[in-house]
PDB file of C-alpha atoms and ligand atoms in Angstrom:
ATOM      1  CA  MET A 774      98.273 116.517 112.922  1.00  0.00           C
ATOM      2  CA  ALA A 775      98.398 115.457 108.822  1.00  0.00           C
ATOM      3  CA  ALA A 776      96.191 117.512 106.558  1.00  0.00           C
ATOM      4  CA  LEU A 777      92.737 114.752 106.561  1.00  0.00           C
ATOM      5  CA  GLY A 778      90.875 116.486 104.241  1.00  0.00           C
ATOM      6  CA  ARG A 779      86.857 116.808 103.425  1.00  0.00           C
ATOM      7  CA  PRO A 780      85.242 116.934 107.182  1.00  0.00           C
ATOM      8  CA  ARG A 781      82.954 113.316 107.411  1.00  0.00           C
ATOM      9  CA  ARG A 782      82.104 113.679 110.909  1.00  0.00           C
ATOM     10  CA  SER A 783      78.326 111.928 109.717  1.00  0.00           C
ATOM     11  CA  CYS A 784      78.939 109.936 107.077  1.00  0.00           C
ATOM     12  CA  LEU A 785      74.539 108.956 106.163  1.00  0.00           C
ATOM     13  CA  ALA A 786      74.042 105.513 104.780  1.00  0.00           C
ATOM     14  CA  VAL A 787      71.592 105.564 101.981  1.00  0.00           C
ATOM     15  CA  PRO A 788      69.944 102.089 100.192  1.00  0.00           C
ATOM     16  CA  GLY A 789      70.645 102.565  96.032  1.00  0.00           C
ATOM     17  CA  SER A 790      67.588 100.923  95.698  1.00  0.00           C
ATOM     18  CA  SER A 791      65.493 103.577  97.459  1.00  0.00           C
ATOM     19  CA  VAL A 792      64.236 106.550  95.244  1.00  0.00           C
ATOM     20  CA  LYS A 793      62.812 107.960  97.967  1.00  0.00           C
ATOM     21  CA  MET A 794      65.554 107.796 100.276  1.00  0.00           C
ATOM     22  CA  LEU A 795      67.741 109.232  97.681  1.00  0.00           C
ATOM     23  CA  GLY A 796      66.184 112.081  96.509  1.00  0.00           C
ATOM     24  CA  LYS A 797      65.321 112.628 100.899  1.00  0.00           C
ATOM     25  CA  ALA A 798      68.759 112.763 101.457  1.00  0.00           C
ATOM     26  CA  GLN A 799      69.915 115.150  99.384  1.00  0.00           C
ATOM     27  CA  GLY A 800      68.577 117.788 101.578  1.00  0.00           C
ATOM     28  CA  LEU A 801      70.188 115.833 105.117  1.00  0.00           C
ATOM     29  CA  PRO A 802      72.931 118.110 107.060  1.00  0.00           C
ATOM     30  CA  ALA A 803      75.247 114.902 106.594  1.00  0.00           C
ATOM     31  CA  ASP A 804      78.814 115.792 106.131  1.00  0.00           C
ATOM     32  CA  GLN A 805      78.822 112.994 103.190  1.00  0.00           C
ATOM     33  CA  VAL A 806      76.379 110.117 101.584  1.00  0.00           C
ATOM     34  CA  PHE A 807      76.662 107.516 100.628  1.00  0.00           C
ATOM     35  CA  LEU A 808      74.827 105.656  98.237  1.00  0.00           C
ATOM     36  CA  ASP A 809      75.180 101.894  98.634  1.00  0.00           C
ATOM     37  CA  LEU A 810      74.484  98.872  96.434  1.00  0.00           C
ATOM     38  CA  GLU A 811      76.378  96.137  99.101  1.00  0.00           C
ATOM     39  CA  ASP A 812      74.237  94.885 102.076  1.00  0.00           C
ATOM     40  CA  ALA A 813      70.773  97.573 102.056  1.00  0.00           C
ATOM     41  CA  VAL A 814      70.020  96.461  98.351  1.00  0.00           C
ATOM     42  CA  ALA A 815      68.977  92.801  97.977  1.00  0.00           C
ATOM     43  CA  PRO A 816      70.323  90.531  95.012  1.00  0.00           C
ATOM     44  CA  LEU A 817      67.481  91.142  92.222  1.00  0.00           C
ATOM     45  CA  ALA A 818      67.561  95.024  92.984  1.00  0.00           C
ATOM     46  CA  LYS A 819      71.213  95.361  92.527  1.00  0.00           C
ATOM     47  CA  PRO A 820      70.697  96.196  89.197  1.00  0.00           C
ATOM     48  CA  ASP A 821      67.621  98.656  88.861  1.00  0.00           C
ATOM     49  CA  ALA A 822      69.663 100.283  92.088  1.00  0.00           C
ATOM     50  CA  ARG A 823      72.687 100.992  90.005  1.00  0.00           C
ATOM     51  CA  LYS A 824      70.686 103.028  87.375  1.00  0.00           C
ATOM     52  CA  ASN A 825      68.746 104.499  90.447  1.00  0.00           C
ATOM     53  CA  ILE A 826      72.462 106.077  91.528  1.00  0.00           C
ATOM     54  CA  VAL A 827      73.642 107.307  88.630  1.00  0.00           C
ATOM     55  CA  ALA A 828      70.595 109.246  87.628  1.00  0.00           C
ATOM     56  CA  VAL A 829      70.631 110.966  91.092  1.00  0.00           C
ATOM     57  CA  LEU A 830      74.367 111.590  91.583  1.00  0.00           C
ATOM     58  CA  ASN A 831      74.176 113.561  88.265  1.00  0.00           C
ATOM     59  CA  GLU A 832      71.080 115.169  88.805  1.00  0.00           C
ATOM     60  CA  GLY A 833      71.103 115.505  93.101  1.00  0.00           C
ATOM     61  CA  ASP A 834      71.629 118.384  94.635  1.00  0.00           C
ATOM     62  CA  TRP A 835      74.113 116.943  96.923  1.00  0.00           C
ATOM     63  CA  ALA A 836      74.825 120.721  98.437  1.00  0.00           C
ATOM     64  CA  GLY A 837      78.923 120.140  98.740  1.00  0.00           C
ATOM     65  CA  LYS A 838      78.164 116.948 100.635  1.00  0.00           C
ATOM     66  CA  THR A 839      80.973 114.423  99.847  1.00  0.00           C
ATOM     67  CA  ARG A 840      79.862 111.428  97.798  1.00  0.00           C
ATOM     68  CA  VAL A 841      80.309 108.239  98.147  1.00  0.00           C
ATOM     69  CA  VAL A 842      79.027 104.809  96.451  1.00  0.00           C
ATOM     70  CA  ARG A 843      79.821 101.369  98.356  1.00  0.00           C
ATOM     71  CA  VAL A 844      80.075  98.622  95.579  1.00  0.00           C
ATOM     72  CA  ASN A 845      79.521  95.085  96.208  1.00  0.00           C
ATOM     73  CA  ASP A 846      82.725  93.244  97.954  1.00  0.00           C
ATOM     74  CA  LEU A 847      85.312  91.683  95.577  1.00  0.00           C
ATOM     75  CA  THR A 848      84.162  87.607  96.546  1.00  0.00           C
ATOM     76  CA  THR A 849      80.446  88.620  95.302  1.00  0.00           C
ATOM     77  CA  PRO A 850      79.979  88.825  91.180  1.00  0.00           C
ATOM     78  CA  TRP A 851      78.922  92.060  91.534  1.00  0.00           C
ATOM     79  CA  THR A 852      81.721  94.651  91.964  1.00  0.00           C
ATOM     80  CA  TYR A 853      83.314  95.381  88.716  1.00  0.00           C
ATOM     81  CA  ARG A 854      80.040  95.812  86.782  1.00  0.00           C
ATOM     82  CA  ASP A 855      79.185  97.718  90.130  1.00  0.00           C
ATOM     83  CA  VAL A 856      82.364 100.092  89.592  1.00  0.00           C
ATOM     84  CA  ILE A 857      81.703 100.535  86.041  1.00  0.00           C
ATOM     85  CA  ASP A 858      78.546 101.325  85.775  1.00  0.00           C
ATOM     86  CA  VAL A 859      78.604 104.050  88.492  1.00  0.00           C
ATOM     87  CA  VAL A 860      81.844 105.407  86.644  1.00  0.00           C
ATOM     88  CA  GLU A 861      80.614 105.646  83.606  1.00  0.00           C
ATOM     89  CA  GLY A 862      77.686 106.831  83.982  1.00  0.00           C
ATOM     90  CA  ALA A 863      78.278 109.481  86.654  1.00  0.00           C
ATOM     91  CA  GLY A 864      81.869 109.380  87.542  1.00  0.00           C
ATOM     92  CA  ALA A 865      82.639 112.942  87.540  1.00  0.00           C
ATOM     93  CA  ASN A 866      80.028 114.111  90.082  1.00  0.00           C
ATOM     94  CA  LEU A 867      81.810 111.212  92.450  1.00  0.00           C
ATOM     95  CA  ASP A 868      84.570 112.027  95.251  1.00  0.00           C
ATOM     96  CA  CYS A 869      84.567 107.871  96.194  1.00  0.00           C
ATOM     97  CA  VAL A 870      84.102 104.704  96.057  1.00  0.00           C
ATOM     98  CA  MET A 871      84.087 102.222  99.351  1.00  0.00           C
ATOM     99  CA  LEU A 872      85.028  98.940  99.166  1.00  0.00           C
ATOM    100  CA  PRO A 873      83.268  97.097 101.559  1.00  0.00           C
ATOM    101  CA  LYS A 874      84.776  93.620 104.050  1.00  0.00           C
ATOM    102  CA  VAL A 875      88.476  94.604 102.312  1.00  0.00           C
ATOM    103  CA  GLN A 876      90.756  91.833 102.718  1.00  0.00           C
ATOM    104  CA  ASN A 877      94.087  92.582 102.159  1.00  0.00           C
ATOM    105  CA  ALA A 878      96.053  95.349  99.608  1.00  0.00           C
ATOM    106  CA  SER A 879      95.778  93.747  96.350  1.00  0.00           C
ATOM    107  CA  GLN A 880      92.372  94.251  96.724  1.00  0.00           C
ATOM    108  CA  VAL A 881      92.200  97.906  96.892  1.00  0.00           C
ATOM    109  CA  GLN A 882      94.713  97.928  94.285  1.00  0.00           C
ATOM    110  CA  TRP A 883      92.329  96.324  92.309  1.00  0.00           C
ATOM    111  CA  LEU A 884      89.898  99.023  92.439  1.00  0.00           C
ATOM    112  CA  ASP A 885      92.994 101.641  92.353  1.00  0.00           C
ATOM    113  CA  LEU A 886      93.701 100.444  88.647  1.00  0.00           C
ATOM    114  CA  THR A 887      90.581  99.896  87.150  1.00  0.00           C
ATOM    115  CA  LEU A 888      89.674 103.495  88.514  1.00  0.00           C
ATOM    116  CA  THR A 889      92.964 104.457  86.758  1.00  0.00           C
ATOM    117  CA  GLN A 890      90.889 102.522  83.319  1.00  0.00           C
ATOM    118  CA  LEU A 891      87.960 104.068  83.356  1.00  0.00           C
ATOM    119  CA  GLU A 892      89.295 107.710  84.159  1.00  0.00           C
ATOM    120  CA  ARG A 893      91.628 107.166  81.519  1.00  0.00           C
ATOM    121  CA  THR A 894      89.128 105.978  78.959  1.00  0.00           C
ATOM    122  CA  LEU A 895      86.782 108.867  80.480  1.00  0.00           C
ATOM    123  CA  GLY A 896      88.121 111.470  80.290  1.00  0.00           C
ATOM    124  CA  LEU A 897      88.445 111.867  83.973  1.00  0.00           C
ATOM    125  CA  GLU A 898      91.257 113.396  85.853  1.00  0.00           C
ATOM    126  CA  VAL A 899      93.609 110.549  86.875  1.00  0.00           C
ATOM    127  CA  GLY A 900      93.059 109.386  90.788  1.00  0.00           C
ATOM    128  CA  ARG A 901      90.658 112.454  91.499  1.00  0.00           C
ATOM    129  CA  ILE A 902      87.948 109.648  93.009  1.00  0.00           C
ATOM    130  CA  GLY A 903      89.496 108.017  96.369  1.00  0.00           C
ATOM    131  CA  ILE A 904      88.426 104.756  98.014  1.00  0.00           C
ATOM    132  CA  GLU A 905      87.545 104.211 101.343  1.00  0.00           C
ATOM    133  CA  ALA A 906      88.424 100.534 102.885  1.00  0.00           C
ATOM    134  CA  GLN A 907      86.142  99.035 104.979  1.00  0.00           C
ATOM    135  CA  ILE A 908      87.748  96.899 107.534  1.00  0.00           C
ATOM    136  CA  GLU A 909      85.106  94.209 108.535  1.00  0.00           C
ATOM    137  CA  ASN A 910      86.780  90.985 109.177  1.00  0.00           C
ATOM    138  CA  ALA A 911      89.987  89.508 111.140  1.00  0.00           C
ATOM    139  CA  ALA A 912      91.424  89.709 107.903  1.00  0.00           C
ATOM    140  CA  GLY A 913      91.145  93.303 107.176  1.00  0.00           C
ATOM    141  CA  LEU A 914      92.360  93.936 110.607  1.00  0.00           C
ATOM    142  CA  VAL A 915      95.025  91.810 111.325  1.00  0.00           C
ATOM    143  CA  ASN A 916      96.521  93.768 106.885  1.00  0.00           C
ATOM    144  CA  VAL A 917      94.949  97.301 107.849  1.00  0.00           C
ATOM    145  CA  ASP A 918      98.702  98.660 107.525  1.00  0.00           C
ATOM    146  CA  GLU A 919      99.410  97.749 104.020  1.00  0.00           C
ATOM    147  CA  ILE A 920      95.631  98.355 102.971  1.00  0.00           C
ATOM    148  CA  ALA A 921      95.912 102.101 103.945  1.00  0.00           C
ATOM    149  CA  ALA A 922      99.151 102.227 102.338  1.00  0.00           C
ATOM    150  CA  ALA A 923      98.241 100.231  99.271  1.00  0.00           C
ATOM    151  CA  SER A 924      97.073 103.317  97.075  1.00  0.00           C
ATOM    152  CA  PRO A 925      97.216 107.206  97.253  1.00  0.00           C
ATOM    153  CA  ARG A 926      93.281 106.846  96.697  1.00  0.00           C
ATOM    154  CA  VAL A 927      92.656 105.816 100.294  1.00  0.00           C
ATOM    155  CA  GLU A 928      91.245 108.829 102.375  1.00  0.00           C
ATOM    156  CA  THR A 929      89.282 106.622 105.010  1.00  0.00           C
ATOM    157  CA  ILE A 930      89.402 102.976 107.038  1.00  0.00           C
ATOM    158  CA  ILE A 931      85.511 102.560 108.335  1.00  0.00           C
ATOM    159  CA  PHE A 932      85.003 100.368 110.889  1.00  0.00           C
ATOM    160  CA  GLY A 933      82.576  97.573 110.166  1.00  0.00           C
ATOM    161  CA  PRO A 934      81.121  96.240 113.014  1.00  0.00           C
ATOM    162  CA  ALA A 935      78.287  94.466 112.217  1.00  0.00           C
ATOM    163  CA  ASP A 936      80.114  91.970 109.973  1.00  0.00           C
ATOM    164  CA  PHE A 937      82.899  92.748 112.031  1.00  0.00           C
ATOM    165  CA  MET A 938      80.988  90.631 115.612  1.00  0.00           C
ATOM    166  CA  ALA A 939      79.687  87.833 112.865  1.00  0.00           C
ATOM    167  CA  SER A 940      83.008  87.338 111.456  1.00  0.00           C
ATOM    168  CA  ILE A 941      84.961  86.566 114.288  1.00  0.00           C
ATOM    169  CA  ASN A 942      81.690  84.724 116.362  1.00  0.00           C
ATOM    170  CA  MET A 943      81.601  87.680 118.911  1.00  0.00           C
ATOM    171  CA  ARG A 944      78.179  87.382 121.423  1.00  0.00           C
ATOM    172  CA  SER A 945      76.144  90.023 120.616  1.00  0.00           C
ATOM    173  CA  LEU A 946      73.678  90.800 118.594  1.00  0.00           C
ATOM    174  CA  THR A 947      73.677  94.073 119.341  1.00  0.00           C
ATOM    175  CA  VAL A 948      76.335  96.588 117.398  1.00  0.00           C
ATOM    176  CA  GLY A 949      78.343  98.859 119.237  1.00  0.00           C
ATOM    177  CA  ALA A 950      76.805  97.841 122.408  1.00  0.00           C
ATOM    178  CA  LEU A 951      79.218  96.879 125.964  1.00  0.00           C
ATOM    179  CA  ILE A 952      79.037  93.310 126.420  1.00  0.00           C
ATOM    180  CA  PRO A 953      77.869  93.259 130.091  1.00  0.00           C
ATOM    181  CA  GLU A 954      79.579  89.889 130.127  1.00  0.00           C
ATOM    182  CA  TYR A 955      82.573  91.237 129.175  1.00  0.00           C
ATOM    183  CA  PRO A 956      84.724  94.108 131.889  1.00  0.00           C
ATOM    184  CA  GLY A 957      85.906  96.315 129.091  1.00  0.00           C
ATOM    185  CA  ASP A 958      84.984  97.584 125.991  1.00  0.00           C
ATOM    186  CA  PRO A 959      85.180  94.475 123.530  1.00  0.00           C
ATOM    187  CA  TYR A 960      85.494  97.346 120.776  1.00  0.00           C
ATOM    188  CA  HIS A 961      88.865  98.629 122.347  1.00  0.00           C
ATOM    189  CA  TYR A 962      91.749  97.062 120.063  1.00  0.00           C
ATOM    190  CA  ILE A 963      89.949  97.268 116.903  1.00  0.00           C
ATOM    191  CA  LEU A 964      89.224 100.606 116.659  1.00  0.00           C
ATOM    192  CA  MET A 965      92.744 101.429 118.090  1.00  0.00           C
ATOM    193  CA  ARG A 966      94.140  98.414 115.745  1.00  0.00           C
ATOM    194  CA  ILE A 967      92.323 101.048 113.087  1.00  0.00           C
ATOM    195  CA  LEU A 968      93.322 104.487 114.231  1.00  0.00           C
ATOM    196  CA  MET A 969      96.913 103.222 113.932  1.00  0.00           C
ATOM    197  CA  ALA A 970      96.844 102.381 110.956  1.00  0.00           C
ATOM    198  CA  ALA A 971      95.248 105.638 109.475  1.00  0.00           C
ATOM    199  CA  ARG A 972      97.398 107.946 111.377  1.00  0.00           C
ATOM    200  CA  MET A 973     100.335 106.625 110.596  1.00  0.00           C
ATOM    201  CA  HIS A 974      98.916 106.781 106.438  1.00  0.00           C
ATOM    202  CA  ASP A 975      97.230 110.146 107.401  1.00  0.00           C
ATOM    203  CA  LYS A 976      94.160 108.808 106.184  1.00  0.00           C
ATOM    204  CA  GLN A 977      90.764 109.097 108.759  1.00  0.00           C
ATOM    205  CA  ALA A 978      89.273 107.081 110.899  1.00  0.00           C
ATOM    206  CA  ILE A 979      85.370 105.805 111.152  1.00  0.00           C
ATOM    207  CA  ASP A 980      83.461 104.899 112.807  1.00  0.00           C
ATOM    208  CA  GLY A 981      80.517 102.300 111.648  1.00  0.00           C
ATOM    209  CA  PRO A 982      76.548 101.743 112.535  1.00  0.00           C
ATOM    210  CA  PHE A 983      74.282 101.813 114.917  1.00  0.00           C
ATOM    211  CA  LEU A 984      71.585 100.533 114.071  1.00  0.00           C
ATOM    212  CA  GLN A 985      68.648 101.000 117.258  1.00  0.00           C
ATOM    213  CA  ILE A 986      67.798 104.303 114.842  1.00  0.00           C
ATOM    214  CA  ARG A 987      65.397 105.714 117.960  1.00  0.00           C
ATOM    215  CA  ASP A 988      68.194 105.177 120.440  1.00  0.00           C
ATOM    216  CA  VAL A 989      70.291 108.394 119.438  1.00  0.00           C
ATOM    217  CA  ASP A 990      71.650 108.477 123.658  1.00  0.00           C
ATOM    218  CA  GLY A 991      73.231 105.288 122.930  1.00  0.00           C
ATOM    219  CA  PHE A 992      74.583 106.361 119.665  1.00  0.00           C
ATOM    220  CA  ARG A 993      75.964 109.595 121.337  1.00  0.00           C
ATOM    221  CA  GLU A 994      77.166 106.640 123.627  1.00  0.00           C
ATOM    222  CA  VAL A 995      79.183 104.620 120.970  1.00  0.00           C
ATOM    223  CA  ALA A 996      80.480 107.526 119.540  1.00  0.00           C
ATOM    224  CA  ARG A 997      81.284 109.227 122.111  1.00  0.00           C
ATOM    225  CA  ARG A 998      83.853 106.529 122.326  1.00  0.00           C
ATOM    226  CA  SER A 999      85.483 106.386 119.072  1.00  0.00           C
ATOM    227  CA  ALA A1000      85.782 110.327 118.991  1.00  0.00           C
ATOM    228  CA  ALA A1001      87.450 110.559 122.273  1.00  0.00           C
ATOM    229  CA  LEU A1002      89.870 107.698 120.330  1.00  0.00           C
ATOM    230  CA  GLY A1003      90.594 110.687 117.836  1.00  0.00           C
ATOM    231  CA  PHE A1004      88.361 108.949 115.326  1.00  0.00           C
ATOM    232  CA  ASP A1005      86.815 111.760 112.314  1.00  0.00           C
ATOM    233  CA  GLY A1006      82.753 110.401 112.614  1.00  0.00           C
ATOM    234  CA  LYS A1007      80.675 107.573 112.193  1.00  0.00           C
ATOM    235  CA  TRP A1008      78.314 106.493 109.907  1.00  0.00           C
ATOM    236  CA  VAL A1009      74.754 107.706 110.293  1.00  0.00           C
ATOM    237  CA  LEU A1010      71.207 105.977 109.448  1.00  0.00           C
ATOM    238  CA  HIS A1011      68.361 108.191 110.170  1.00  0.00           C
ATOM    239  CA  PRO A1012      67.852 111.566 109.608  1.00  0.00           C
ATOM    240  CA  ALA A1013      68.233 111.656 113.994  1.00  0.00           C
ATOM    241  CA  GLN A1014      71.597 110.543 113.744  1.00  0.00           C
ATOM    242  CA  ILE A1015      72.960 113.253 111.957  1.00  0.00           C
ATOM    243  CA  GLU A1016      72.420 115.710 114.059  1.00  0.00           C
ATOM    244  CA  ALA A1017      74.677 113.845 117.140  1.00  0.00           C
ATOM    245  CA  ALA A1018      77.174 112.677 115.266  1.00  0.00           C
ATOM    246  CA  ASN A1019      78.317 116.429 113.792  1.00  0.00           C
ATOM    247  CA  GLU A1020      78.417 117.627 117.560  1.00  0.00           C
ATOM    248  CA  VAL A1021      80.043 114.594 119.053  1.00  0.00           C
ATOM    249  CA  TYR A1022      82.558 114.662 116.272  1.00  0.00           C
ATOM    250  CA  SER A1023      83.007 118.224 116.644  1.00  0.00           C
ATOM    251  CA  PRO A1024      85.171 119.403 119.495  1.00  0.00           C
ATOM    252  CA  ALA A1025      82.955 120.940 122.664  1.00  0.00           C
ATOM    253  CA  GLN A1026      82.939 125.474 122.450  1.00  0.00           C
ATOM    254  CA  ALA A1027      85.070 125.611 126.056  1.00  0.00           C
ATOM    255  CA  ASP A1028      87.619 123.315 123.875  1.00  0.00           C
ATOM    256  CA  TYR A1029      87.640 125.224 120.482  1.00  0.00           C
ATOM    257  CA  ASP A1030      88.282 128.232 122.093  1.00  0.00           C
ATOM    258  CA  HIS A1031      91.163 127.076 124.492  1.00  0.00           C
ATOM    259  CA  ALA A1032      93.027 125.516 121.497  1.00  0.00           C
ATOM    260  CA  GLU A1033      93.216 128.345 119.389  1.00  0.00           C
ATOM    261  CA  LEU A1034      93.778 130.351 122.875  1.00  0.00           C
ATOM    262  CA  ILE A1035      97.119 128.162 123.070  1.00  0.00           C
ATOM    263  CA  LEU A1036      97.644 127.986 119.253  1.00  0.00           C
ATOM    264  CA  ASP A1037      98.347 132.283 119.674  1.00  0.00           C
ATOM    265  CA  ALA A1038     100.154 131.765 122.779  1.00  0.00           C
ATOM    266  CA  TYR A1039     102.377 129.488 121.766  1.00  0.00           C
ATOM    267  CA  GLU A1040     102.935 131.892 119.019  1.00  0.00           C
ATOM    268  CA  HIS A1041     103.361 134.849 120.516  1.00  0.00           C
ATOM    269  CA  TYR A1042     105.726 133.145 123.722  1.00  0.00           C
ATOM    270  CA  THR A1043     108.140 131.806 120.535  1.00  0.00           C
ATOM    271  CA  SER A1044     108.428 135.208 119.209  1.00  0.00           C
ATOM    272  CA  GLU A1045     111.095 137.672 118.872  1.00  0.00           C
ATOM    273  CA  ALA A1046     108.264 140.669 121.024  1.00  0.00           C
ATOM    274  CA  GLY A1047     107.309 137.503 122.810  1.00  0.00           C
ATOM    275  CA  GLY A1048     110.610 136.839 124.412  1.00  0.00           C
ATOM    276  CA  ARG A1049     111.804 133.988 122.396  1.00  0.00           C
ATOM    277  CA  LEU A1050     110.148 131.447 124.997  1.00  0.00           C
ATOM    278  CA  GLY A1051     109.579 127.602 124.767  1.00  0.00           C
ATOM    279  CA  ALA A1052     107.521 126.924 127.164  1.00  0.00           C
ATOM    280  CA  VAL A1053     105.624 128.967 129.092  1.00  0.00           C
ATOM    281  CA  LEU A1054     102.650 129.216 131.621  1.00  0.00           C
ATOM    282  CA  LEU A1055      98.946 130.274 130.251  1.00  0.00           C
ATOM    283  CA  GLY A1056      97.115 130.836 133.322  1.00  0.00           C
ATOM    284  CA  ASP A1057      98.003 127.781 135.170  1.00  0.00           C
ATOM    285  CA  GLU A1058      98.623 125.841 132.757  1.00  0.00           C
ATOM    286  CA  MET A1059     101.648 124.729 130.983  1.00  0.00           C
ATOM    287  CA  ILE A1060     102.438 125.053 127.355  1.00  0.00           C
ATOM    288  CA  ASP A1061     105.779 123.970 124.679  1.00  0.00           C
ATOM    289  CA  GLU A1062     105.673 122.204 121.436  1.00  0.00           C
ATOM    290  CA  ALA A1063     103.521 118.870 122.046  1.00  0.00           C
ATOM    291  CA  SER A1064     100.450 121.603 123.938  1.00  0.00           C
ATOM    292  CA  ARG A1065     100.695 123.627 120.567  1.00  0.00           C
ATOM    293  CA  LYS A1066     100.472 120.026 118.184  1.00  0.00           C
ATOM    294  CA  MET A1067      97.772 118.986 120.579  1.00  0.00           C
ATOM    295  CA  ALA A1068      96.233 122.617 120.365  1.00  0.00           C
ATOM    296  CA  LEU A1069      96.384 122.187 116.151  1.00  0.00           C
ATOM    297  CA  VAL A1070      94.273 118.638 116.252  1.00  0.00           C
ATOM    298  CA  ILE A1071      91.184 120.489 117.967  1.00  0.00           C
ATOM    299  CA  ALA A1072      91.747 123.529 116.074  1.00  0.00           C
ATOM    300  CA  ALA A1073      92.078 122.036 112.642  1.00  0.00           C
ATOM    301  CA  LYS A1074      88.370 119.888 113.355  1.00  0.00           C
ATOM    302  CA  GLY A1075      86.436 123.079 114.988  1.00  0.00           C
ATOM    303  CA  ARG A1076      87.974 124.883 111.827  1.00  0.00           C
ATOM    304  CA  ALA A1077      86.777 122.317 110.123  1.00  0.00           C
ATOM    305  CA  ALA A1078      83.469 122.309 111.894  1.00  0.00           C
ATOM    306  CA  GLY A1079      82.630 126.188 110.226  1.00  0.00           C
ATOM    307  CA  MET A1080      83.364 126.529 114.404  1.00  0.00           C
ATOM    308  CA  THR A1081      83.764 130.422 115.620  1.00  0.00           C
ATOM    309  CA  ARG A1082      85.836 131.492 118.394  1.00  0.00           C
ATOM    310  CA  THR A1083      84.711 133.818 121.830  1.00  0.00           C
ATOM    311  CA  SER A1084      87.504 134.015 122.932  1.00  0.00           C
ATOM    312  CA  SER A1085      91.006 135.675 121.894  1.00  0.00           C
ATOM    313  CA  PHE A1086      94.521 136.171 123.111  1.00  0.00           C
ATOM    314  CA  THR A1087      95.201 139.684 124.699  1.00  0.00           C
ATOM    315  CA  PRO A1088      99.431 139.576 125.036  1.00  0.00           C
ATOM    316  CA  PRO A1089     100.341 140.685 128.333  1.00  0.00           C
ATOM    317  CA  SER A1090     101.387 144.366 128.435  1.00  0.00           C
ATOM    318  CA  GLN A1091     105.455 144.985 129.746  1.00  0.00           C
TER     319      GLN A1091
HETATM  320  C1  GLV B 345      78.833  97.727 108.691  1.00  0.00           C
HETATM  321  O1  GLV B 345      79.058  97.351 106.784  1.00  0.00           O
HETATM  322  C2  GLV B 345      78.959  97.031 109.158  1.00  0.00           C
HETATM  323  O2  GLV B 345      79.228  95.835 108.887  1.00  0.00           O
HETATM  324  O3  GLV B 345      78.828  97.251 110.233  1.00  0.00           O
HETATM  325 MG1   MG B 346      79.135  95.559 106.431  1.00  0.00          MG
END
């Protein structure tokens, strides 16, 4: 598995217009925060929200969280001013800019070039600020491969289910929930399409929000579906969803232990001392090079989540 960078099991949305929530978010155990200038902020509140965000990025204590700002999309009049104000004001304390409703590679390239100009002018390291691309309409999904490849700054491809459902006229008002009239998972194709583009270009794939914030079981159910496919994390809108996301997007302890065991056993058996074997039995399970790769995925997720193993491999005595 490719190295996918900083963990993003839980990505906490915080409206840039709420000074109170911008303060509270700092102490919450999310892997990432994104400070929103887009849909959670009313048009008249956007100029003040930019100022609030610059202030909390510079003065807040984000305790190692990935710090992201979501700007407005490029069909609005606000995007350029969002990017300029936030990067000029707090570029050194910002990890990524999230671009919503991305439709094609040129929109990502616009952001890449704008960031490069700002970084050069401000004396910041060129290329350090990453880009998160939100897929929220048919054009974005059809062009997701070129979007993922549009700039080395792209770190994540995010599914924006609410806007996506609206843009394709999906007949449902409950984001992420299954639709009784449809005999399957209506999001499966979209999630898989995003995941393939992300994996092809070594980006993280992130699932979007679940709006019923008091229904944590419902959140878990939706999150488990994208986690099972291989998604790296999900947006969270409420403190109660953070713990659930951190748990669902980390491997179960037994799976993590098993993955580490396979890696150790495989290393031993392929070595000179272990007999230079390519395929061996570990308990009742046949393991080979492909098993090692699968185990690496689970082990990497567990290590990134800070898990510790509770068992170890002992080579059989000769
Ligand atoms: C998020 O932005 C969404 O539209 O779901
Ligand atoms: Mg959206």
